[in-house]
Amino acid sequence: MSHWKDFQQVSLLAGIFFLSGMVLAVGYSGGSGIGKTPYQIGTVNDWQELIDTPTDWGKGFVLIADIDFKGQTLSPVAPDTDPGPGFQGPTFTGTLDGRGFILKNAVINQPTQDYAGAFGFVGAGAEILNLRIKNFTVTGQGATGILAGENEGAIRRCQALGTVSASGDYTGGLVGYNNGTIILSCVQGIVTGVAGWHRGGLVGYNIATISNCYAAGTVSGTGNVLGGLVGTLDGGSVTQCYSSCRIDSSASYTGGLIAYSDTGTVSSSYWDTVLSGKAASAGGAGAAGKTADQMKQQATFAGWDFSGGTASWQITENQSCPRIVSLLPAYSGGNGTNGTPYLISNTSDWLEMIHTASDYSNTFRLTKDLDFNGQVLTPVAPDMQAKFSGYFNGQHKFIRNIVIAQSTQDYAGLFGWIGAAGSVQRLNIRDISVSGRQYVGGLAAYNQGQIYECSITGSVQGTHFYVGGLVGWQENLVYKCFAQVDVTGDSGYYVGGLVGGNSNGTILQSCARGAVSSNSQYVGGLVGYNGGVTSVIDNCYATGDVTADHISGGLVGGNVCAISNCYSTGFVSGGTPNDGGLVGIQDSPGTTVRSYWDTQTSGKTTSAGGFGRTTAQMQQAATFNLWDFAAVWEAPDRNYPQLGWSVSMLTPDLNNSGVVGLDDLLLLVEHWLEVDCVYPDWCGGADLNVGGHVELNDFAILAESFDPYSPPAMTWVAISDSGAGMKDEYGNPISQGGFTGEMSKYETTNAQYAHYLNAALASGDIIVSGDYVVGAGGSNTGRDFAGCEYYYLAGSGPAGHGIPDGGAARINWTGSSFTVDAGFENHPVTYVSWYGATAFSSYYGWRLPTEWEWQAVADYDGSYTFGCGMTINNSIANYTISLHPHGTTEVGAFGTYGYEMADMAGNVWEWTSSRSGYLVVRGGSWASPADFCSVSYRTSYTEYQMLSYFGFRVCRGDMQPTITWVSIDDPGVPDHEGFTGEMSKYETTNP
């Protein structure tokens, strides 16, 4: 019997382990690989398990998440196991459904092996669908593609972005050799190689079916048979496909769509003749070349499905080539139109833009800062054939740590070529490193469009002509741009800190602050050569040192056009007579007017144009006669003049509290001796004189405005509310005016009020009398409140209701100064009278809001019932004596609402300047029921009331007097005059 029980137990355990093997995937995130329970792949380890397990290659798989390989080198799934000719080993014959998830950032590097790709060989019967691959770099010998080296199965709704390089035959952006089906799939990438035949943007060699697909990018190499979509079409078919690839090769057989076709068929397929540079293609009448404009018109693609279904295409008329609906969005959002731009929200979006030349005429918006961490990129719009003619709005966001390394190639920059219709605006670039041959610039190598409100830091190096910190060659507009870039031109002409060569272009209100050097000529701190016929440089400056062999200037190396209202300060070293403090050489009809250089810092007493002045003179506004110090320039303040737009945010009030005090000084100390301060941050605003570092001059500027008794961190919110929708406490519409000005975001805190009391004590505006702070009638209050009680030092409300200390007063008198109980600095001040609230406001030139101004802000244009929204509860407001052991809570503890205001419902009643019998308070408190906290509830107390739930907030800006008028027509009584007109309903109040 006992043996039978043992047998039962062993059998049960064996069954459990057997079933576990049937239903659990030890090496995957789930699934069995069979039927409706495919293996689940959601991690790098899951994918590695697929690579390492050939016995699974006939099973089913599904992606359950994006997988980021972070630059890891992978082997293909189903690789060639023998270096000899032909494929050796098991193929992938299973299914993989990507479900739209992405495999990204991987390297497949097997330069001496065939069948390179995410999959080496996709066998007959296999199916890969809904898979996206981004930023793969694939290197192989023969049969190489991002998705697969060879395909005999079915590939549907797949997308690949990356780079493919091979030294042998059969190289494609998506698939190297296709003997299967590829439908509704696309690739954006670079396909290249030093030798070999049959190279195509999508497929290198096709003997089967390609339908509703496209390729975008570049196909290049020194081998033979290079096509924009397919290299060689040998008996297969290509239907409703297109290519927008650049063909960069002198191969024997090249074609805009197909390079060589034997017996294959092509129908309703197209290529971009302008971008490809190819006027011809194999494939007969079914392959038609179209201009770049025609490729963006739906009429070109007659017979294609634009119905909007998942098996159809989408086109933005006159803006983009067709896109496969099932593969959208290519970016984080948008459709590329002006109203709905493509959203660039991550580095993958940026790479998508780089590789998708068909989008270069679209509209983009940068929604987040991007950090590439030193990644080597290629330019957006690399040359004239693929220029950027769209609109890029950086929204003042930052792109950081990019490397553009193409020292043997032209047009190196974040953007290669910006066309005449192109525009890049409000973009900040930080720590970029660019190297190229000629036409080299940090933001743009060649600009025919408009660049404005952009800034850049980093380094730029070019070995030949036209090298600039921002732009290499410029023919249109650069406006309000800032460059702090070290620029090196090895041996070519025209090198500048901002622009290398300016030809019939306009440069306005821009500056360069980096060092510029070249072993050649026409070298300038701002512009190397200002040429053409209509070039203008106006309201600009340069501060970087300039080193050259020949023809150099602190501002401009050579000038034949117009320079006005400019200056330079950098040291100029040249070794020839043609090195000037401002301009190196100026030929007719060039002019330089109202422009200056520093003779001391430049080391130059002569210039081909402009006027030399000493450092002291250069830091005096009187030197710069007729300059616009109202709209363009900021007058010198312990430094040279600065462009107003670049310093408009700078103020000694570093924390924007409204006054300059100790907190501002501490912020400046935080940044003390920091260097490389640049626009727009200027080292947290501490580089007040824009000298590039935080030092004594900045301290002196802050000291001039310093007020040791300023309240800490008063946060203001600018508001304009008409008062529309305002109702009284009975729900009746009322018209009492609104509020236009600034109101403090938070209720006044204990720390702020104690700071004021110390200041008022020092200025003689208050005294301490027993347990009270009392007005002394000083001039700073704005009113004579002599003898009026401001604050009750001994305040302590009744215990109970969960408030053990009764909401005690938190400001203490030490006998010589006022302090705040630890932990209560940011709680709202309480036990303050209306006199005390008004005196605080007046002391700093502020005021209490009227009750109607308060309500206009609290009800958020009539849409709120409470200052925290339509409803109130204990998770969004402090009221009903319920949750908080000290009554009040820190200001802002419950978030912000409406106009981003805090605590306009509960915490403390807030004094206003309005009377209704007594002085009106609004908003309810920690001790109030819900209805007292509504935006329309009104109550009033005497001016000297000081309680544990009374506080206030302040505002600034002219008061909008609210007068309630009554229409009257009274003839009077006999012998007495009557009245016809309007009379104020109430007596005029104090405010």
Short mmCIF file of N, CA and C in Angstrom, two decimals, residues 7 84 148 214 268 338 369 412 448 481 548 592 613 623 640 692 706 753 823 867 872 874 880 986:
data_model
loop_
_atom_site.label_atom_id
_atom_site.label_comp_id
_atom_site.label_asym_id
_atom_site.label_seq_id
_atom_site.Cartn_x
_atom_site.Cartn_y
_atom_site.Cartn_z
N PHE A 7 4.23 5.61 -5.50
CA PHE A 7 4.12 5.65 -6.96
C PHE A 7 3.19 6.78 -7.39
N GLY A 84 31.20 28.61 -46.80
CA GLY A 84 31.20 28.30 -48.23
C GLY A 84 30.01 28.89 -48.94
N ALA A 148 16.30 40.82 -43.20
CA ALA A 148 16.70 39.46 -43.55
C ALA A 148 17.72 39.45 -44.68
N TYR A 214 7.87 50.81 -50.21
CA TYR A 214 8.71 51.93 -50.64
C TYR A 214 10.04 51.92 -49.90
N SER A 268 2.58 50.39 -62.08
CA SER A 268 2.17 51.50 -61.22
C SER A 268 3.20 51.82 -60.15
N ASN A 338 1.39 71.86 -41.43
CA ASN A 338 1.62 73.03 -40.57
C ASN A 338 0.76 72.98 -39.32
N ASP A 369 13.71 67.93 -24.93
CA ASP A 369 15.16 67.97 -25.10
C ASP A 369 15.64 66.57 -25.50
N ALA A 412 28.61 69.19 -44.16
CA ALA A 412 28.56 68.59 -42.82
C ALA A 412 27.94 69.58 -41.84
N GLN A 448 20.00 78.31 -47.58
CA GLN A 448 19.28 79.18 -48.51
C GLN A 448 17.96 79.64 -47.91
N CYS A 481 20.58 84.90 -33.56
CA CYS A 481 21.24 83.63 -33.30
C CYS A 481 22.51 83.84 -32.48
N ALA A 548 44.79 83.73 -38.07
CA ALA A 548 44.80 83.37 -39.48
C ALA A 548 46.15 83.71 -40.08
N THR A 592 31.31 100.20 -43.79
CA THR A 592 31.19 99.83 -42.38
C THR A 592 30.83 101.10 -41.61
N ARG A 613 38.25 101.89 -30.24
CA ARG A 613 38.01 102.55 -28.97
C ARG A 613 38.66 101.73 -27.85
N THR A 623 29.54 105.88 -26.42
CA THR A 623 30.40 105.53 -27.56
C THR A 623 29.57 105.14 -28.78
N TYR A 640 30.41 95.03 -22.33
CA TYR A 640 30.07 95.64 -23.61
C TYR A 640 28.56 95.60 -23.83
N GLY A 692 30.43 85.64 -19.61
CA GLY A 692 30.82 84.27 -19.87
C GLY A 692 31.20 83.51 -18.61
N PHE A 706 20.27 95.13 -4.10
CA PHE A 706 20.05 94.23 -2.97
C PHE A 706 19.23 94.89 -1.87
N TYR A 753 6.41 86.71 6.32
CA TYR A 753 5.92 87.76 7.22
C TYR A 753 6.96 88.08 8.30
N GLY A 823 9.91 74.06 10.89
CA GLY A 823 8.91 73.25 10.22
C GLY A 823 7.67 73.99 9.79
N GLY A 867 -12.31 77.31 -5.26
CA GLY A 867 -11.00 77.69 -5.79
C GLY A 867 -10.17 76.52 -6.24
N ILE A 872 -15.21 69.99 -4.15
CA ILE A 872 -14.17 70.10 -3.12
C ILE A 872 -14.18 68.82 -2.30
N ASN A 874 -11.28 66.44 0.64
CA ASN A 874 -10.09 66.57 1.47
C ASN A 874 -8.80 66.17 0.76
N THR A 880 -12.57 71.72 6.95
CA THR A 880 -13.42 70.87 7.81
C THR A 880 -12.72 70.31 9.04
N TYR A 986 -23.19 102.32 -3.77
CA TYR A 986 -22.58 102.29 -2.45
C TYR A 986 -21.68 103.50 -2.25
#
